[in-house]
Amino acid sequence: MTTAGTTLTGSRASAEAVRAVNRLTRRWASAAQDGTAFSATGVWPLLAFLADGAAGPARAELAEALGVPAGQAAGAARELLAALASVSGLDAALGLWAHQGLPLREEWRTGLPAGTYGAFGDDLVTAQERLDRWASERTGGLVERMPVTLTRDARMVLAGALALRTTWRQPFDEQPLRPDTGPWQGRTLRGLHRRGPRPDRVGVTGTPDGFVTALTVPGDNGIDVHLVLGEERMTPGQVLTAGVEIVERALPLTPGGTLPHGHVGPGLHVEQQPTVSPEPPSLDVRTVAYEVRADHDLLSLAPLFGLTTASDANHGHFPGISPHPLAIGQARQSALAQFGPLGFRSAAVTAVMAAPGGAPPQPRYESTVVRTVLDRPFAFLAADRESRLVLVAGWVTDPTPYPPAWT
């Protein structure tokens, strides 16, 4: 989590950037529909560098979307990118490509991180291949191509890449999951199950839109994935917005270990189970594996990203970037999220020989079990544990089916 003594929360500016990025995540989450994955952390630095070179209404709109003054945006973006590079399991990169005929303001270009600049000419096929290769290399092949397509009037491409990975501290077991009710009823899903001694990793809270249950799945490198299940009547945007506030600890959770017996939240039950020996309270989790891919046209949500004026091609909006008039022609994001048991599979043979013996032990004790079941659409948010920066978020509607060969 550290590089040269710096962390994501190591300075006031970084803390301000974290709050600003999470604010953009909340606003984007409110527009979420159906299955999706998105990363405001991947967009925010690009908007910041654009704001640094913008003027007039475009500059004001970008500053509003960013949540920081335009004059401070580039510095905050540089610091955020440097801090992201220090997080174990997280790779972040920025790339700039300009047409060979476009002069750039030296003061703006040199304000970008080192090693980000490239050029392209009129051979758009070769240039596109180079951009696609950059996207694939910076994400370990998870995103295979650049989300924008070069056209004859393209003059500059500013791109960011973000890739994260983590391994669960406690793995899940795989088993088929067949929901009895809800949108996934009748399907056999790739269920994930685990039981452990930390009931406070799940909790419940109330929001103006309804109650939500939140489960934290800790990674081994400072990245946690939060799974959030709302009441059935709640929209994806309402559940995701609540999830961001839970990550930020703006919404306090009542932890599982302090909840009364019974149905205490969406997908959440507390019950007593008989045991043959004294056992501490435990957390029993059943959820699903999933892979979510999404492509976003940011200009379809131009006000959200401060790009309304900036995308008006009748005027130039970035005199701080180039003396030639520039406007935003395309703005897109491709995102991917995968959730599984560990990425590791193994086989074992177990033999039990029955032989004459004494009577089997009878249950003499009871243990509290906090049981969490996520078997209908839910939200996910991957966040840096220390700073509580949301790195990627989304909504699961189509979980992975159970492998046909295993059924």
PDB file of C-alpha atoms in Angstrom, residues 133-332:
ATOM      1  CA  ARG A 133      -2.735  -3.356 -28.124  1.00  0.00           C
ATOM      2  CA  TRP A 134      -2.132  -0.726 -25.413  1.00  0.00           C
ATOM      3  CA  ALA A 135      -5.577  -1.384 -23.903  1.00  0.00           C
ATOM      4  CA  SER A 136      -5.009  -5.129 -23.873  1.00  0.00           C
ATOM      5  CA  GLU A 137      -1.494  -4.913 -22.419  1.00  0.00           C
ATOM      6  CA  ARG A 138      -2.494  -2.489 -19.665  1.00  0.00           C
ATOM      7  CA  THR A 139      -5.386  -4.698 -18.531  1.00  0.00           C
ATOM      8  CA  GLY A 140      -3.745  -8.097 -18.846  1.00  0.00           C
ATOM      9  CA  GLY A 141      -5.976  -8.962 -21.801  1.00  0.00           C
ATOM     10  CA  LEU A 142      -9.246  -8.406 -19.904  1.00  0.00           C
ATOM     11  CA  VAL A 143     -10.191  -5.522 -22.211  1.00  0.00           C
ATOM     12  CA  GLU A 144      -8.979  -6.437 -25.685  1.00  0.00           C
ATOM     13  CA  ARG A 145      -9.482  -3.162 -27.528  1.00  0.00           C
ATOM     14  CA  MET A 146      -9.796   0.564 -27.078  1.00  0.00           C
ATOM     15  CA  PRO A 147     -13.450   1.580 -26.607  1.00  0.00           C
ATOM     16  CA  VAL A 148     -13.139   4.444 -29.107  1.00  0.00           C
ATOM     17  CA  THR A 149     -12.577   4.038 -32.865  1.00  0.00           C
ATOM     18  CA  LEU A 150     -10.246   6.358 -34.746  1.00  0.00           C
ATOM     19  CA  THR A 151     -11.858   8.342 -37.565  1.00  0.00           C
ATOM     20  CA  ARG A 152     -10.451  10.656 -40.238  1.00  0.00           C
ATOM     21  CA  ASP A 153     -11.177  13.712 -38.116  1.00  0.00           C
ATOM     22  CA  ALA A 154      -9.608  12.281 -34.955  1.00  0.00           C
ATOM     23  CA  ARG A 155      -6.904  14.551 -33.599  1.00  0.00           C
ATOM     24  CA  MET A 156      -6.186  13.272 -30.109  1.00  0.00           C
ATOM     25  CA  VAL A 157      -6.957  10.281 -27.871  1.00  0.00           C
ATOM     26  CA  LEU A 158      -6.557  10.461 -24.091  1.00  0.00           C
ATOM     27  CA  ALA A 159      -7.090   7.102 -22.440  1.00  0.00           C
ATOM     28  CA  GLY A 160      -6.870   5.512 -19.014  1.00  0.00           C
ATOM     29  CA  ALA A 161      -6.623   1.836 -18.075  1.00  0.00           C
ATOM     30  CA  LEU A 162      -7.329   0.244 -14.710  1.00  0.00           C
ATOM     31  CA  ALA A 163      -6.906  -3.404 -13.779  1.00  0.00           C
ATOM     32  CA  LEU A 164      -7.227  -4.919 -10.308  1.00  0.00           C
ATOM     33  CA  ARG A 165      -6.963  -8.388  -8.866  1.00  0.00           C
ATOM     34  CA  THR A 166      -7.257  -9.930  -5.437  1.00  0.00           C
ATOM     35  CA  THR A 167      -7.408 -13.365  -3.859  1.00  0.00           C
ATOM     36  CA  TRP A 168      -9.921 -14.143  -1.129  1.00  0.00           C
ATOM     37  CA  ARG A 169      -8.461 -14.661   2.315  1.00  0.00           C
ATOM     38  CA  GLN A 170     -10.956 -17.528   2.719  1.00  0.00           C
ATOM     39  CA  PRO A 171     -11.964 -19.396  -0.439  1.00  0.00           C
ATOM     40  CA  PHE A 172     -15.490 -20.348  -1.419  1.00  0.00           C
ATOM     41  CA  ASP A 173     -16.682 -23.868  -2.140  1.00  0.00           C
ATOM     42  CA  GLU A 174     -18.499 -24.364  -5.439  1.00  0.00           C
ATOM     43  CA  GLN A 175     -21.897 -26.024  -5.509  1.00  0.00           C
ATOM     44  CA  PRO A 176     -25.047 -25.662  -7.603  1.00  0.00           C
ATOM     45  CA  LEU A 177     -27.483 -22.995  -6.440  1.00  0.00           C
ATOM     46  CA  ARG A 178     -31.142 -23.214  -7.485  1.00  0.00           C
ATOM     47  CA  PRO A 179     -33.142 -20.190  -6.282  1.00  0.00           C
ATOM     48  CA  ASP A 180     -36.712 -20.986  -5.231  1.00  0.00           C
ATOM     49  CA  THR A 181     -38.022 -17.499  -6.022  1.00  0.00           C
ATOM     50  CA  GLY A 182     -37.077 -14.321  -7.836  1.00  0.00           C
ATOM     51  CA  PRO A 183     -35.676 -13.595 -11.317  1.00  0.00           C
ATOM     52  CA  TRP A 184     -33.223 -16.526 -11.138  1.00  0.00           C
ATOM     53  CA  GLN A 185     -35.856 -19.105 -10.165  1.00  0.00           C
ATOM     54  CA  GLY A 186     -35.610 -22.293 -12.223  1.00  0.00           C
ATOM     55  CA  ARG A 187     -31.931 -21.762 -13.115  1.00  0.00           C
ATOM     56  CA  THR A 188     -28.986 -23.828 -11.870  1.00  0.00           C
ATOM     57  CA  LEU A 189     -26.250 -21.345 -11.034  1.00  0.00           C
ATOM     58  CA  ARG A 190     -22.592 -21.619 -10.132  1.00  0.00           C
ATOM     59  CA  GLY A 191     -23.123 -21.155  -6.439  1.00  0.00           C
ATOM     60  CA  LEU A 192     -20.398 -20.177  -3.999  1.00  0.00           C
ATOM     61  CA  HIS A 193     -20.536 -21.111  -0.317  1.00  0.00           C
ATOM     62  CA  ARG A 194     -18.354 -20.554   2.689  1.00  0.00           C
ATOM     63  CA  ARG A 195     -18.736 -20.542   6.462  1.00  0.00           C
ATOM     64  CA  GLY A 196     -16.465 -18.758   8.885  1.00  0.00           C
ATOM     65  CA  PRO A 197     -16.200 -17.179  12.330  1.00  0.00           C
ATOM     66  CA  ARG A 198     -16.704 -13.518  11.353  1.00  0.00           C
ATOM     67  CA  PRO A 199     -20.462 -12.702  11.487  1.00  0.00           C
ATOM     68  CA  ASP A 200     -19.684  -8.972  11.565  1.00  0.00           C
ATOM     69  CA  ARG A 201     -18.536  -9.109   7.939  1.00  0.00           C
ATOM     70  CA  VAL A 202     -22.206  -8.736   7.069  1.00  0.00           C
ATOM     71  CA  GLY A 203     -24.598  -6.067   8.274  1.00  0.00           C
ATOM     72  CA  VAL A 204     -27.854  -4.313   7.552  1.00  0.00           C
ATOM     73  CA  THR A 205     -28.827  -0.653   7.322  1.00  0.00           C
ATOM     74  CA  GLY A 206     -31.800   1.440   6.388  1.00  0.00           C
ATOM     75  CA  THR A 207     -31.919   3.993   3.580  1.00  0.00           C
ATOM     76  CA  PRO A 208     -34.694   6.344   2.434  1.00  0.00           C
ATOM     77  CA  ASP A 209     -35.402   3.796  -0.323  1.00  0.00           C
ATOM     78  CA  GLY A 210     -35.424   0.647   1.824  1.00  0.00           C
ATOM     79  CA  PHE A 211     -33.212  -1.713   3.796  1.00  0.00           C
ATOM     80  CA  VAL A 212     -29.985  -3.154   2.365  1.00  0.00           C
ATOM     81  CA  THR A 213     -27.719  -5.994   3.427  1.00  0.00           C
ATOM     82  CA  ALA A 214     -23.984  -5.557   2.807  1.00  0.00           C
ATOM     83  CA  LEU A 215     -21.359  -8.308   2.840  1.00  0.00           C
ATOM     84  CA  THR A 216     -17.619  -7.603   2.794  1.00  0.00           C
ATOM     85  CA  VAL A 217     -15.405 -10.180   1.066  1.00  0.00           C
ATOM     86  CA  PRO A 218     -11.802  -9.268   2.010  1.00  0.00           C
ATOM     87  CA  GLY A 219      -8.971  -9.718  -0.458  1.00  0.00           C
ATOM     88  CA  ASP A 220      -5.409 -10.518   0.548  1.00  0.00           C
ATOM     89  CA  ASN A 221      -3.889  -7.272  -0.766  1.00  0.00           C
ATOM     90  CA  GLY A 222      -5.958  -4.434   0.677  1.00  0.00           C
ATOM     91  CA  ILE A 223      -8.829  -4.640  -1.849  1.00  0.00           C
ATOM     92  CA  ASP A 224     -12.289  -5.633  -0.602  1.00  0.00           C
ATOM     93  CA  VAL A 225     -15.378  -6.527  -2.620  1.00  0.00           C
ATOM     94  CA  HIS A 226     -18.694  -5.459  -1.119  1.00  0.00           C
ATOM     95  CA  LEU A 227     -21.853  -7.317  -2.166  1.00  0.00           C
ATOM     96  CA  VAL A 228     -25.030  -5.329  -1.477  1.00  0.00           C
ATOM     97  CA  LEU A 229     -28.575  -6.724  -1.626  1.00  0.00           C
ATOM     98  CA  GLY A 230     -31.554  -4.397  -1.368  1.00  0.00           C
ATOM     99  CA  GLU A 231     -35.258  -4.923  -0.970  1.00  0.00           C
ATOM    100  CA  GLU A 232     -36.820  -6.378  -4.105  1.00  0.00           C
ATOM    101  CA  ARG A 233     -38.625  -3.125  -4.917  1.00  0.00           C
ATOM    102  CA  MET A 234     -35.385  -1.084  -4.915  1.00  0.00           C
ATOM    103  CA  THR A 235     -33.743  -0.047  -8.199  1.00  0.00           C
ATOM    104  CA  PRO A 236     -30.121  -0.862  -9.128  1.00  0.00           C
ATOM    105  CA  GLY A 237     -29.238   2.816  -8.731  1.00  0.00           C
ATOM    106  CA  GLN A 238     -30.687   2.973  -5.225  1.00  0.00           C
ATOM    107  CA  VAL A 239     -28.808  -0.133  -4.076  1.00  0.00           C
ATOM    108  CA  LEU A 240     -25.520   0.961  -5.693  1.00  0.00           C
ATOM    109  CA  THR A 241     -25.787   4.441  -4.189  1.00  0.00           C
ATOM    110  CA  ALA A 242     -26.308   2.882  -0.774  1.00  0.00           C
ATOM    111  CA  GLY A 243     -23.283   0.672  -1.446  1.00  0.00           C
ATOM    112  CA  VAL A 244     -21.014   3.669  -2.049  1.00  0.00           C
ATOM    113  CA  GLU A 245     -22.199   5.259   1.196  1.00  0.00           C
ATOM    114  CA  ILE A 246     -21.564   1.998   3.056  1.00  0.00           C
ATOM    115  CA  VAL A 247     -18.011   1.820   1.659  1.00  0.00           C
ATOM    116  CA  GLU A 248     -17.439   5.416   2.766  1.00  0.00           C
ATOM    117  CA  ARG A 249     -18.998   4.576   6.164  1.00  0.00           C
ATOM    118  CA  ALA A 250     -21.502   7.372   5.691  1.00  0.00           C
ATOM    119  CA  LEU A 251     -24.226   4.738   6.224  1.00  0.00           C
ATOM    120  CA  PRO A 252     -23.574   2.847   9.481  1.00  0.00           C
ATOM    121  CA  LEU A 253     -24.220  -0.894   9.427  1.00  0.00           C
ATOM    122  CA  THR A 254     -25.671  -2.919  12.269  1.00  0.00           C
ATOM    123  CA  PRO A 255     -23.223  -5.860  12.268  1.00  0.00           C
ATOM    124  CA  GLY A 256     -24.434  -9.437  12.020  1.00  0.00           C
ATOM    125  CA  GLY A 257     -23.118 -10.414  15.438  1.00  0.00           C
ATOM    126  CA  THR A 258     -25.440  -7.945  17.190  1.00  0.00           C
ATOM    127  CA  LEU A 259     -28.641  -8.675  15.255  1.00  0.00           C
ATOM    128  CA  PRO A 260     -31.619 -10.455  16.850  1.00  0.00           C
ATOM    129  CA  HIS A 261     -32.818 -13.869  15.732  1.00  0.00           C
ATOM    130  CA  GLY A 262     -35.069 -14.072  12.711  1.00  0.00           C
ATOM    131  CA  HIS A 263     -35.265 -12.440   9.275  1.00  0.00           C
ATOM    132  CA  VAL A 264     -33.302  -9.233   9.871  1.00  0.00           C
ATOM    133  CA  GLY A 265     -32.596  -7.851   6.378  1.00  0.00           C
ATOM    134  CA  PRO A 266     -32.730  -8.660   2.657  1.00  0.00           C
ATOM    135  CA  GLY A 267     -31.339 -12.184   2.295  1.00  0.00           C
ATOM    136  CA  LEU A 268     -30.215 -12.126   5.926  1.00  0.00           C
ATOM    137  CA  HIS A 269     -31.298 -14.458   8.745  1.00  0.00           C
ATOM    138  CA  VAL A 270     -29.992 -15.082  12.265  1.00  0.00           C
ATOM    139  CA  GLU A 271     -30.787 -18.492  13.722  1.00  0.00           C
ATOM    140  CA  GLN A 272     -29.723 -21.066  16.290  1.00  0.00           C
ATOM    141  CA  GLN A 273     -28.381 -24.381  15.038  1.00  0.00           C
ATOM    142  CA  PRO A 274     -27.664 -27.484  17.155  1.00  0.00           C
ATOM    143  CA  THR A 275     -24.022 -28.526  17.585  1.00  0.00           C
ATOM    144  CA  VAL A 276     -22.279 -31.397  19.359  1.00  0.00           C
ATOM    145  CA  SER A 277     -19.742 -29.036  20.970  1.00  0.00           C
ATOM    146  CA  PRO A 278     -19.633 -25.349  21.894  1.00  0.00           C
ATOM    147  CA  GLU A 279     -19.005 -23.179  18.814  1.00  0.00           C
ATOM    148  CA  PRO A 280     -18.685 -19.406  18.436  1.00  0.00           C
ATOM    149  CA  PRO A 281     -21.141 -17.447  16.254  1.00  0.00           C
ATOM    150  CA  SER A 282     -20.481 -17.967  12.546  1.00  0.00           C
ATOM    151  CA  LEU A 283     -21.287 -16.436   9.158  1.00  0.00           C
ATOM    152  CA  ASP A 284     -22.733 -18.669   6.436  1.00  0.00           C
ATOM    153  CA  VAL A 285     -22.624 -17.108   2.948  1.00  0.00           C
ATOM    154  CA  ARG A 286     -24.244 -18.332  -0.257  1.00  0.00           C
ATOM    155  CA  THR A 287     -23.840 -16.278  -3.403  1.00  0.00           C
ATOM    156  CA  VAL A 288     -23.068 -16.748  -7.100  1.00  0.00           C
ATOM    157  CA  ALA A 289     -20.105 -16.476  -9.422  1.00  0.00           C
ATOM    158  CA  TYR A 290     -20.479 -13.849 -12.122  1.00  0.00           C
ATOM    159  CA  GLU A 291     -18.803 -12.134 -15.040  1.00  0.00           C
ATOM    160  CA  VAL A 292     -20.132  -8.745 -16.071  1.00  0.00           C
ATOM    161  CA  ARG A 293     -19.027  -6.881 -19.197  1.00  0.00           C
ATOM    162  CA  ALA A 294     -20.308  -3.453 -20.165  1.00  0.00           C
ATOM    163  CA  ASP A 295     -19.641  -0.740 -22.724  1.00  0.00           C
ATOM    164  CA  HIS A 296     -20.589   2.830 -21.859  1.00  0.00           C
ATOM    165  CA  ASP A 297     -21.085   5.835 -24.126  1.00  0.00           C
ATOM    166  CA  LEU A 298     -20.199   8.679 -21.763  1.00  0.00           C
ATOM    167  CA  LEU A 299     -21.637  11.277 -24.118  1.00  0.00           C
ATOM    168  CA  SER A 300     -25.091   9.753 -23.621  1.00  0.00           C
ATOM    169  CA  LEU A 301     -24.667  10.949 -20.015  1.00  0.00           C
ATOM    170  CA  ALA A 302     -22.778  14.112 -20.976  1.00  0.00           C
ATOM    171  CA  PRO A 303     -24.097  16.288 -18.089  1.00  0.00           C
ATOM    172  CA  LEU A 304     -22.942  13.677 -15.565  1.00  0.00           C
ATOM    173  CA  PHE A 305     -19.362  13.872 -16.835  1.00  0.00           C
ATOM    174  CA  GLY A 306     -19.306  17.601 -17.588  1.00  0.00           C
ATOM    175  CA  LEU A 307     -19.068  16.997 -21.341  1.00  0.00           C
ATOM    176  CA  THR A 308     -22.165  18.800 -22.649  1.00  0.00           C
ATOM    177  CA  THR A 309     -20.421  21.941 -23.870  1.00  0.00           C
ATOM    178  CA  ALA A 310     -17.132  20.156 -24.517  1.00  0.00           C
ATOM    179  CA  SER A 311     -18.819  17.909 -27.112  1.00  0.00           C
ATOM    180  CA  ASP A 312     -20.221  20.840 -29.117  1.00  0.00           C
ATOM    181  CA  ALA A 313     -18.194  20.607 -32.337  1.00  0.00           C
ATOM    182  CA  ASN A 314     -19.209  24.083 -33.453  1.00  0.00           C
ATOM    183  CA  HIS A 315     -16.634  25.622 -31.132  1.00  0.00           C
ATOM    184  CA  GLY A 316     -13.211  24.869 -29.678  1.00  0.00           C
ATOM    185  CA  HIS A 317     -13.088  24.325 -25.917  1.00  0.00           C
ATOM    186  CA  PHE A 318      -9.507  23.404 -25.048  1.00  0.00           C
ATOM    187  CA  PRO A 319      -7.137  26.299 -25.810  1.00  0.00           C
ATOM    188  CA  GLY A 320      -4.881  25.096 -23.001  1.00  0.00           C
ATOM    189  CA  ILE A 321      -4.285  21.826 -24.839  1.00  0.00           C
ATOM    190  CA  SER A 322      -3.724  23.072 -28.394  1.00  0.00           C
ATOM    191  CA  PRO A 323      -3.976  26.307 -30.376  1.00  0.00           C
ATOM    192  CA  HIS A 324      -6.152  24.351 -32.815  1.00  0.00           C
ATOM    193  CA  PRO A 325      -9.845  24.203 -31.813  1.00  0.00           C
ATOM    194  CA  LEU A 326     -10.810  20.887 -30.208  1.00  0.00           C
ATOM    195  CA  ALA A 327     -14.082  19.304 -29.078  1.00  0.00           C
ATOM    196  CA  ILE A 328     -14.928  15.862 -27.675  1.00  0.00           C
ATOM    197  CA  GLY A 329     -16.112  13.539 -30.464  1.00  0.00           C
ATOM    198  CA  GLN A 330     -16.232  10.218 -28.567  1.00  0.00           C
ATOM    199  CA  ALA A 331     -16.040   9.265 -24.897  1.00  0.00           C
ATOM    200  CA  ARG A 332     -16.516   5.604 -23.973  1.00  0.00           C
TER     201      ARG A 332
END
